[in-house]
CSV table of C-alpha atoms and ligand atoms in Angstrom, one decimal:
chain,number,residue,atom,x,y,z
A,1,MET,CA,0.7,0.3,0.0
A,2,ASP,CA,1.1,3.4,-0.8
A,3,SER,CA,1.0,5.0,2.6
A,4,GLN,CA,1.9,8.7,1.4
A,5,ARG,CA,-1.0,9.2,-0.3
A,6,HIS,CA,-2.9,8.8,3.1
A,7,ILE,CA,-0.5,11.7,4.2
A,8,ALA,CA,-3.0,15.3,4.1
A,9,ARG,CA,-1.7,17.1,0.6
A,10,HIS,CA,-1.4,20.2,3.3
A,11,VAL,CA,1.6,17.8,5.0
A,12,ARG,CA,2.9,16.3,2.3
A,13,PRO,CA,5.3,18.6,0.6
A,14,ILE,CA,7.1,20.5,4.6
A,15,PRO,CA,10.2,19.6,4.2
A,16,LYS,CA,11.7,18.4,7.7
A,17,SER,CA,13.6,20.8,9.5
A,18,GLY,CA,17.4,22.2,7.3
A,19,ILE,CA,18.8,22.2,11.4
A,20,ARG,CA,17.5,18.6,12.7
A,21,ASP,CA,18.5,17.5,9.0
A,22,PHE,CA,21.8,19.1,9.2
A,23,PHE,CA,22.2,17.4,13.3
A,24,GLU,CA,21.3,14.0,12.0
A,25,VAL,CA,25.4,14.5,9.8
A,26,VAL,CA,27.1,15.3,13.3
A,27,GLN,CA,24.8,12.6,15.7
A,28,ASN,CA,27.3,10.7,13.8
A,29,MET,CA,31.0,12.2,14.1
A,30,THR,CA,32.8,12.1,17.0
A,31,ASP,CA,34.6,15.3,19.4
A,32,VAL,CA,32.4,17.6,17.3
A,33,ILE,CA,32.7,21.5,18.7
A,34,SER,CA,28.8,22.5,18.3
A,35,LEU,CA,28.1,26.5,17.7
A,36,GLY,CA,25.0,24.8,15.9
A,37,ILE,CA,22.3,24.5,19.5
A,38,GLY,CA,19.6,26.9,19.9
A,39,GLU,CA,19.8,26.2,23.0
A,40,PRO,CA,21.2,27.1,26.5
A,41,ASP,CA,24.3,25.2,27.7
A,42,PHE,CA,23.3,26.4,31.1
A,43,ASP,CA,21.6,23.4,32.9
A,44,THR,CA,18.6,25.3,34.2
A,45,PRO,CA,19.1,27.2,37.2
A,46,TRP,CA,18.7,24.3,41.0
A,47,ASN,CA,16.2,26.2,42.3
A,48,ILE,CA,13.7,26.2,39.1
A,49,ARG,CA,14.9,21.9,39.0
A,50,GLU,CA,14.6,22.2,42.8
A,51,ALA,CA,11.0,23.9,42.3
A,52,ALA,CA,10.2,21.1,40.3
A,53,ILE,CA,11.0,18.0,42.3
A,54,TYR,CA,9.4,19.6,45.2
A,55,SER,CA,6.6,19.5,43.3
A,56,LEU,CA,6.5,16.5,42.7
A,57,GLU,CA,7.4,15.4,46.1
A,58,GLN,CA,3.8,17.0,47.2
A,59,GLY,CA,2.2,15.3,44.4
A,60,ARG,CA,1.3,18.1,42.0
A,61,THR,CA,0.9,15.3,39.5
A,62,HIS,CA,-2.4,16.3,38.8
A,63,TYR,CA,-4.5,18.0,35.4
A,64,THR,CA,-4.3,22.4,36.2
A,65,SER,CA,-7.3,24.4,34.8
A,66,ASN,CA,-7.0,24.9,31.2
A,67,LEU,CA,-5.7,28.1,30.7
A,68,GLY,CA,-2.6,27.2,33.0
A,69,ALA,CA,-2.2,27.0,37.0
A,70,PRO,CA,-3.7,30.0,38.2
A,71,ALA,CA,-0.5,30.8,40.4
A,72,LEU,CA,1.2,31.0,37.6
A,73,ARG,CA,-1.2,32.9,35.6
A,74,ASN,CA,-1.0,35.9,38.4
A,75,ALA,CA,3.4,35.6,38.2
A,76,ILE,CA,3.2,35.7,34.3
A,77,ALA,CA,0.9,39.1,34.5
A,78,LYS,CA,2.8,40.9,36.8
A,79,TYR,CA,6.3,39.9,35.0
A,80,VAL,CA,4.9,41.0,31.6
A,81,GLY,CA,3.5,44.1,33.6
A,82,LYS,CA,6.8,45.1,35.6
A,83,HIS,CA,9.2,44.0,32.1
A,84,PHE,CA,6.7,44.7,29.1
A,85,ASP,CA,4.4,48.0,30.2
A,86,ILE,CA,1.3,45.4,29.1
A,87,ALA,CA,-1.3,45.2,31.6
A,88,TYR,CA,-2.9,42.1,31.4
A,89,ASP,CA,-6.0,40.2,33.0
A,90,PRO,CA,-4.9,36.8,34.3
A,91,GLN,CA,-8.3,35.7,34.4
A,92,THR,CA,-8.8,35.7,30.9
A,93,GLU,CA,-5.5,36.8,29.0
A,94,VAL,CA,-2.7,34.5,29.8
A,95,ILE,CA,-2.6,31.2,28.2
A,96,VAL,CA,-0.3,28.8,30.2
A,97,THR,CA,1.1,26.4,26.6
A,98,VAL,CA,4.1,24.0,25.9
A,99,GLY,CA,6.9,26.1,25.2
A,100,VAL,CA,6.8,29.3,22.5
A,101,SER,CA,5.9,26.4,20.1
A,102,GLU,CA,2.8,25.7,20.7
A,103,ALA,CA,1.4,29.0,21.7
A,104,ILE,CA,2.5,30.1,18.1
A,105,ASP,CA,0.6,27.4,16.3
A,106,LEU,CA,-2.2,28.1,19.0
A,107,ALA,CA,-2.9,31.4,17.8
A,108,LEU,CA,-2.4,31.0,14.0
A,109,ARG,CA,-5.1,28.2,13.6
A,110,ALA,CA,-6.9,30.1,16.0
A,111,LEU,CA,-6.8,32.7,13.5
A,112,LEU,CA,-6.3,31.6,10.2
A,113,ASN,CA,-9.0,30.8,7.4
A,114,PRO,CA,-8.2,28.9,4.5
A,115,GLY,CA,-6.0,30.9,1.7
A,116,ASP,CA,-5.4,33.9,4.7
A,117,GLU,CA,-0.9,35.3,4.6
A,118,VAL,CA,0.3,35.4,7.4
A,119,LEU,CA,3.8,37.8,6.6
A,120,TYR,CA,6.7,37.1,8.7
A,121,HIS,CA,10.4,38.7,8.9
A,122,GLU,CA,13.4,36.6,7.3
A,123,PRO,CA,16.0,35.1,7.6
A,124,CYS,CA,13.6,33.6,10.5
A,125,TYR,CA,12.6,30.6,12.9
A,126,VAL,CA,12.0,27.6,11.1
A,127,SER,CA,9.1,26.6,12.4
A,128,TYR,CA,7.0,29.9,11.4
A,129,SER,CA,6.4,28.6,7.4
A,130,PRO,CA,5.8,24.8,8.2
A,131,SER,CA,3.5,26.2,11.3
A,132,ILE,CA,1.9,28.9,8.9
A,133,VAL,CA,1.4,25.8,6.2
A,134,LEU,CA,0.0,23.7,8.3
A,135,SER,CA,-3.0,26.1,9.9
A,136,HIS,CA,-4.0,26.1,5.8
A,137,GLY,CA,-2.6,29.9,5.8
A,138,VAL,CA,0.4,31.1,2.2
A,139,PRO,CA,3.8,32.4,4.0
A,140,VAL,CA,3.9,34.9,2.8
A,141,PRO,CA,8.0,36.0,3.9
A,142,VAL,CA,9.4,39.7,3.8
A,143,ALA,CA,13.8,39.7,3.6
A,144,THR,CA,15.8,41.2,5.9
A,145,ARG,CA,19.1,42.3,5.4
A,146,ALA,CA,22.4,42.7,7.6
A,147,ALA,CA,22.3,46.2,5.7
A,148,ASP,CA,19.8,47.3,7.6
A,149,GLN,CA,21.3,45.2,10.7
A,150,PHE,CA,18.2,42.6,9.9
A,151,ARG,CA,15.2,45.4,11.1
A,152,VAL,CA,12.1,44.8,9.3
A,153,THR,CA,10.9,48.2,7.8
A,154,ALA,CA,7.4,49.0,8.0
A,155,LYS,CA,8.3,49.7,3.7
A,156,ALA,CA,9.3,46.4,3.2
A,157,ILE,CA,5.9,44.8,4.7
A,158,ALA,CA,3.6,47.7,3.1
A,159,GLN,CA,5.4,45.4,-0.4
A,160,LYS,CA,3.7,42.5,0.5
A,161,ILE,CA,0.6,43.5,1.7
A,162,THR,CA,-2.7,42.1,0.1
A,163,PRO,CA,-6.3,42.7,0.4
A,164,LYS,CA,-5.3,38.2,1.7
A,165,SER,CA,-2.4,39.2,4.2
A,166,ARG,CA,-4.1,38.8,7.9
A,167,VAL,CA,-1.0,38.6,10.6
A,168,LEU,CA,2.1,39.5,10.9
A,169,MET,CA,4.3,37.3,12.6
A,170,LEU,CA,7.6,39.2,14.4
A,171,ASN,CA,10.3,37.9,16.1
A,172,PHE,CA,13.4,40.7,18.2
A,173,PRO,CA,15.5,39.4,19.2
A,174,THR,CA,15.7,37.4,16.1
A,175,ASN,CA,16.7,34.0,15.5
A,176,PRO,CA,19.0,33.6,13.5
A,177,THR,CA,20.2,36.7,13.3
A,178,GLY,CA,20.4,38.3,16.9
A,179,GLY,CA,19.2,41.8,14.8
A,180,THR,CA,16.6,44.1,17.7
A,181,GLN,CA,14.2,47.0,16.4
A,182,THR,CA,14.0,50.6,17.3
A,183,ARG,CA,10.9,52.6,19.0
A,184,GLU,CA,11.0,54.5,16.2
A,185,GLU,CA,11.1,51.7,12.8
A,186,LEU,CA,8.0,49.4,15.2
A,187,ALA,CA,6.0,52.7,15.3
A,188,LYS,CA,5.2,52.6,11.8
A,189,ILE,CA,5.2,48.8,11.8
A,190,ALA,CA,2.2,48.8,14.0
A,191,LYS,CA,0.4,52.4,12.5
A,192,LEU,CA,0.5,49.7,9.3
A,193,CYS,CA,-1.5,47.5,11.4
A,194,VAL,CA,-4.0,49.0,12.0
A,195,LYS,CA,-3.9,50.6,8.5
A,196,HIS,CA,-4.5,47.1,7.4
A,197,ASP,CA,-6.5,45.2,10.3
A,198,LEU,CA,-3.6,43.3,10.5
A,199,VAL,CA,-2.9,40.1,13.7
A,200,VAL,CA,0.5,40.6,15.2
A,201,LEU,CA,2.1,38.0,16.5
A,202,SER,CA,4.8,39.3,18.5
A,203,ASP,CA,7.3,36.0,19.8
A,204,GLU,CA,9.5,37.9,21.8
A,205,ILE,CA,10.8,34.7,23.8
A,206,TYR,CA,14.9,36.1,23.9
A,207,SER,CA,13.4,39.6,25.2
A,208,GLU,CA,15.6,39.1,28.5
A,209,LEU,CA,18.9,38.3,26.5
A,210,THR,CA,19.8,41.9,25.0
A,211,TYR,CA,23.5,43.5,25.3
A,212,ASP,CA,25.0,46.6,25.9
A,213,GLY,CA,21.4,47.7,27.5
A,214,ALA,CA,19.6,47.7,24.5
A,215,GLU,CA,16.6,49.1,24.5
A,216,HIS,CA,13.5,45.8,24.3
A,217,VAL,CA,9.8,47.6,23.0
A,218,SER,CA,7.4,45.5,22.6
A,219,ILE,CA,4.7,46.7,20.1
A,220,ALA,CA,1.8,45.5,21.9
A,221,THR,CA,2.2,48.8,23.8
A,222,LEU,CA,2.7,51.0,20.9
A,223,PRO,CA,-1.0,53.2,20.1
A,224,GLY,CA,-4.0,50.8,19.2
A,225,MET,CA,-1.8,47.3,19.3
A,226,ARG,CA,-2.7,45.3,22.8
A,227,GLU,CA,-6.2,44.9,21.1
A,228,ARG,CA,-4.8,43.0,17.9
A,229,THR,CA,-1.4,41.4,19.4
A,230,VAL,CA,-0.4,37.8,21.2
A,231,PHE,CA,2.1,38.0,22.8
A,232,LEU,CA,4.0,35.4,23.1
A,233,HIS,CA,6.7,34.8,26.0
A,234,GLY,CA,9.0,31.2,27.8
A,235,PHE,CA,11.0,30.1,29.9
A,236,SER,CA,12.9,28.4,27.1
A,237,LYS,CA,16.0,30.6,26.2
A,238,ALA,CA,16.3,32.8,29.3
A,239,PHE,CA,15.3,30.0,31.9
A,240,ALA,CA,17.7,27.8,30.8
A,241,MET,CA,14.3,25.6,30.4
A,242,THR,CA,13.8,24.1,26.9
A,243,GLY,CA,13.5,20.9,28.6
A,244,PHE,CA,10.7,21.5,30.4
A,245,ARG,CA,8.8,22.2,27.5
A,246,ILE,CA,6.4,25.8,28.7
A,247,GLY,CA,5.1,29.1,27.9
A,248,TYR,CA,2.9,31.8,27.5
A,249,ALA,CA,0.5,33.9,25.4
A,250,CYS,CA,-1.2,36.8,26.1
A,251,ALA,CA,-3.9,38.6,24.9
A,252,PRO,CA,-6.9,40.1,24.7
A,253,ALA,CA,-9.9,37.9,26.6
A,254,PRO,CA,-11.9,36.8,23.0
A,255,LEU,CA,-8.4,36.4,21.0
A,256,THR,CA,-7.3,33.9,24.4
A,257,ASP,CA,-10.3,32.3,24.2
A,258,ALA,CA,-10.1,31.4,20.5
A,259,MET,CA,-6.9,30.2,20.9
A,260,MET,CA,-7.7,28.2,24.3
A,261,LYS,CA,-10.3,25.7,22.4
A,262,ILE,CA,-7.4,24.2,20.5
A,263,HIS,CA,-5.6,23.5,23.6
A,264,GLN,CA,-7.8,22.2,25.3
A,265,TYR,CA,-8.6,19.9,23.3
A,266,GLY,CA,-5.0,19.2,21.4
A,267,ILE,CA,-3.2,19.6,25.1
A,268,LEU,CA,-5.5,19.8,27.7
A,269,CYS,CA,-3.0,21.6,29.5
A,270,ALA,CA,0.5,22.0,30.1
A,271,ALA,CA,3.2,19.8,32.8
A,272,SER,CA,1.5,20.2,35.9
A,273,THR,CA,6.0,20.4,37.0
A,274,ALA,CA,6.5,22.2,33.8
A,275,GLN,CA,4.2,25.2,36.0
A,276,ASP,CA,5.7,25.0,39.1
A,277,ALA,CA,9.1,25.8,37.7
A,278,ALA,CA,8.5,28.6,36.0
A,279,LEU,CA,6.2,30.0,38.9
A,280,GLU,CA,10.1,30.0,41.0
A,281,ALA,CA,11.1,31.1,37.6
A,282,LEU,CA,9.6,34.2,36.8
A,283,GLU,CA,9.3,34.3,41.1
A,284,ASN,CA,13.5,33.9,41.9
A,285,GLY,CA,15.2,33.2,38.9
A,286,ALA,CA,15.9,37.0,38.0
A,287,PRO,CA,20.0,36.7,39.3
A,288,ALA,CA,20.8,33.3,37.5
A,289,VAL,CA,19.2,35.7,34.0
A,290,ASP,CA,22.0,38.0,35.1
A,291,ALA,CA,24.8,35.7,35.3
A,292,MET,CA,23.9,34.3,32.5
A,293,ARG,CA,23.4,37.4,30.3
A,294,GLY,CA,26.5,38.6,31.3
A,295,LYS,CA,28.4,34.8,30.3
A,296,TYR,CA,26.4,35.6,26.8
A,297,GLN,CA,27.5,39.1,26.1
A,298,ALA,CA,31.6,37.7,27.2
A,299,ARG,CA,31.6,34.8,23.9
A,300,ARG,CA,29.3,37.6,22.1
A,301,ASN,CA,32.2,40.3,21.8
A,302,PHE,CA,34.7,36.7,21.4
A,303,ILE,CA,32.7,35.4,17.9
A,304,VAL,CA,32.3,38.6,15.9
A,305,ARG,CA,35.8,40.0,16.6
A,306,SER,CA,37.2,36.2,16.3
A,307,LEU,CA,34.5,36.1,13.1
A,308,ASN,CA,35.7,39.4,11.8
A,309,ASP,CA,39.4,38.6,12.1
A,310,LEU,CA,38.9,35.6,9.9
A,311,GLY,CA,37.7,38.2,6.9
A,312,LEU,CA,33.5,36.2,7.4
A,313,GLU,CA,31.5,40.1,8.3
A,314,CYS,CA,30.0,40.1,11.0
A,315,LEU,CA,27.2,42.2,12.8
A,316,LEU,CA,27.3,42.7,16.4
A,317,PRO,CA,23.9,41.6,17.1
A,318,MET,CA,22.4,43.4,20.3
A,319,GLY,CA,20.6,40.8,21.3
A,320,ALA,CA,19.3,36.4,21.5
A,321,PHE,CA,22.8,33.7,21.1
A,322,TYR,CA,23.5,33.9,17.7
A,323,ALA,CA,25.8,35.7,15.3
A,324,PHE,CA,25.3,35.2,12.4
A,325,PRO,CA,28.7,36.0,10.0
A,326,ASN,CA,28.7,36.4,6.0
A,327,ILE,CA,30.6,34.0,4.9
A,328,THR,CA,29.9,34.9,1.0
A,329,SER,CA,33.5,35.7,0.9
A,330,THR,CA,34.9,31.6,0.5
A,331,GLY,CA,32.6,31.2,-2.6
A,332,LEU,CA,30.6,28.8,-0.8
A,333,SER,CA,27.5,28.3,-0.4
A,334,SER,CA,26.0,28.1,3.8
A,335,ARG,CA,25.5,24.6,3.1
A,336,GLU,CA,29.3,23.8,0.7
A,337,PHE,CA,30.9,25.7,3.8
A,338,SER,CA,28.8,24.4,6.9
A,339,LEU,CA,29.8,20.9,5.5
A,340,GLY,CA,33.1,21.0,4.4
A,341,LEU,CA,33.4,22.9,8.0
A,342,LEU,CA,31.8,19.9,10.0
A,343,LYS,CA,33.4,17.2,8.2
A,344,LYS,CA,37.0,18.7,7.6
A,345,LYS,CA,37.1,21.2,11.8
A,346,LYS,CA,34.5,18.9,13.5
A,347,VAL,CA,32.7,22.3,13.9
A,348,ALA,CA,29.2,22.5,14.1
A,349,VAL,CA,27.2,25.7,12.6
A,350,VAL,CA,24.0,26.3,10.8
A,351,PRO,CA,23.4,27.3,7.5
A,352,GLY,CA,22.0,30.6,6.6
A,353,SER,CA,19.5,28.8,4.4
A,354,ALA,CA,17.6,26.5,6.8
A,355,PHE,CA,16.0,30.1,7.9
A,356,GLY,CA,14.9,30.9,4.3
A,357,ALA,CA,15.8,31.7,1.0
A,358,SER,CA,17.3,35.5,2.8
A,359,GLY,CA,19.6,33.4,4.7
A,360,GLU,CA,21.3,32.4,2.0
A,361,GLY,CA,25.2,33.2,1.8
A,362,PHE,CA,25.4,33.4,5.8
A,363,VAL,CA,26.5,30.9,9.3
A,364,ARG,CA,24.5,31.1,12.4
A,365,CYS,CA,26.7,30.6,15.1
A,366,SER,CA,25.6,29.8,18.4
A,367,TYR,CA,27.2,31.2,21.5
A,368,ALA,CA,25.5,29.4,23.5
A,369,THR,CA,28.3,27.0,24.5
A,370,SER,CA,31.3,27.5,26.6
A,371,LEU,CA,34.3,29.8,25.9
A,372,ASP,CA,36.5,27.6,25.7
A,373,GLU,CA,34.4,25.5,23.1
A,374,ILE,CA,34.3,28.9,21.2
A,375,LYS,CA,38.1,29.5,21.8
A,376,ILE,CA,38.6,26.3,19.6
A,377,ALA,CA,35.9,26.6,17.0
A,378,MET,CA,37.0,29.2,16.6
A,379,LYS,CA,40.6,28.5,15.5
A,380,ARG,CA,38.8,25.7,13.5
A,381,MET,CA,37.1,27.8,11.4
A,382,GLY,CA,40.2,30.4,10.8
A,383,GLU,CA,42.1,26.4,9.2
A,384,PHE,CA,38.8,25.6,7.2
A,385,CYS,CA,39.3,29.6,6.0
A,386,ARG,CA,42.9,29.8,5.4
A,387,GLU,CA,42.7,25.7,3.2
A,388,LEU,CA,40.0,27.6,1.2
A,389,LYS,CA,42.2,30.5,0.3
A,390,GLY,CA,44.6,27.5,-0.4
A,391,ASN,CA,47.4,29.4,1.5
A,392,GLY,CA,47.4,28.1,5.0
A,393,ALA,CA,47.8,23.7,4.2
B,3,PLP,N1,10.1,30.7,18.3
B,3,PLP,C1,12.3,31.6,18.3
B,3,PLP,C2,12.7,32.9,18.4
B,3,PLP,C3,12.8,30.4,18.8
B,3,PLP,O1,14.1,30.4,18.9
B,3,PLP,C4,12.3,29.0,19.3
B,3,PLP,C5,13.0,28.1,19.8
B,3,PLP,O2,14.4,28.0,18.8
B,3,PLP,C6,11.3,29.2,19.9
B,3,PLP,C7,9.8,29.8,19.4
B,3,PLP,C8,10.6,27.4,20.5
B,3,PLP,O3,10.1,27.7,21.9
B,3,PLP,P1,9.7,26.8,22.7
B,3,PLP,O4,10.8,26.0,23.3
B,3,PLP,O5,8.8,27.8,23.9
B,3,PLP,O6,9.3,26.1,22.7
């Protein structure tokens, strides 16, 4: 029997993640230094792990409210109010999810009718385009450029708006470029959203990880935007809690209610242990976040300086934990560069093309790995580049 023909038409053409595909190769090799993974190298801070253990000890192993435990929703509303200056009602406007991944899926499924167009800036997180397709939407990438610090402009978005445009996805600081956004440009984008009646999914998962005092502004705070923004955030990155699979969405009650219907029937509720750990993160996790941010900043400074010294032009990213150097001077495609570096020098980076067509010519180097490992990786990358030029063998 040809099982393929049973698979839904919109699922069949979706490619597997370019990152996962690449890491299949890495897994079969030894002694590889990986700058490829998009997750903190730090273990979850001990007080947060302890809260999870204590939660289990207390027998807190039952379903919670579908929206999430009330204590956690209260803490989320307080945290978002304090750090982002947006007021949400914890009773009706906050939903706890299985990571930001689930929150993105819920929001898209709640908002899209078949054929609706979703704009998003690219290069971007690998799940955006497939998630849109899985929700029967049409992905409309808006290319960003290194020359603009990878900031999407209102002008570029405006050029892609059609009568079918419904949603705009934003992610600042950005995976994979580390780009951030200015208040001025966000204000222009906000005006555009109001004019064209777009809903914004604002993925702010890296917002605690900004450097050199860079200001993080949520578009939800700008005039006319709270009512049309789904604010997405989680614990994976800043609190080093990827394996807990916990995040949240905040939005006006009718939108939260719509997301809740999908969450209720598909997931029921996020894991109770993870919810208790998340509560501890919000209440007492700040010192650990500050300490990790300090380490990321030192690594960022080193890796960006090293890449530029190697002749791989790289902007100083103001957020997240990725450097995104331009590798076109080597004459290789991003995939050729990444595969060559892996096979010859055992350093894993991710080809920029995995993040959309406009990522071609770049590779993503995560600095969520120790400074010692980064130093070895840069040495090996230097050898690789010199050998490519034919004068270092
Ligand atoms: N959004 C962005 C921009 C990401 O980079 C990631 C993970 O890499 C996610 C969402 C998914 O995060 P979570 O672990 O909360 O599902």
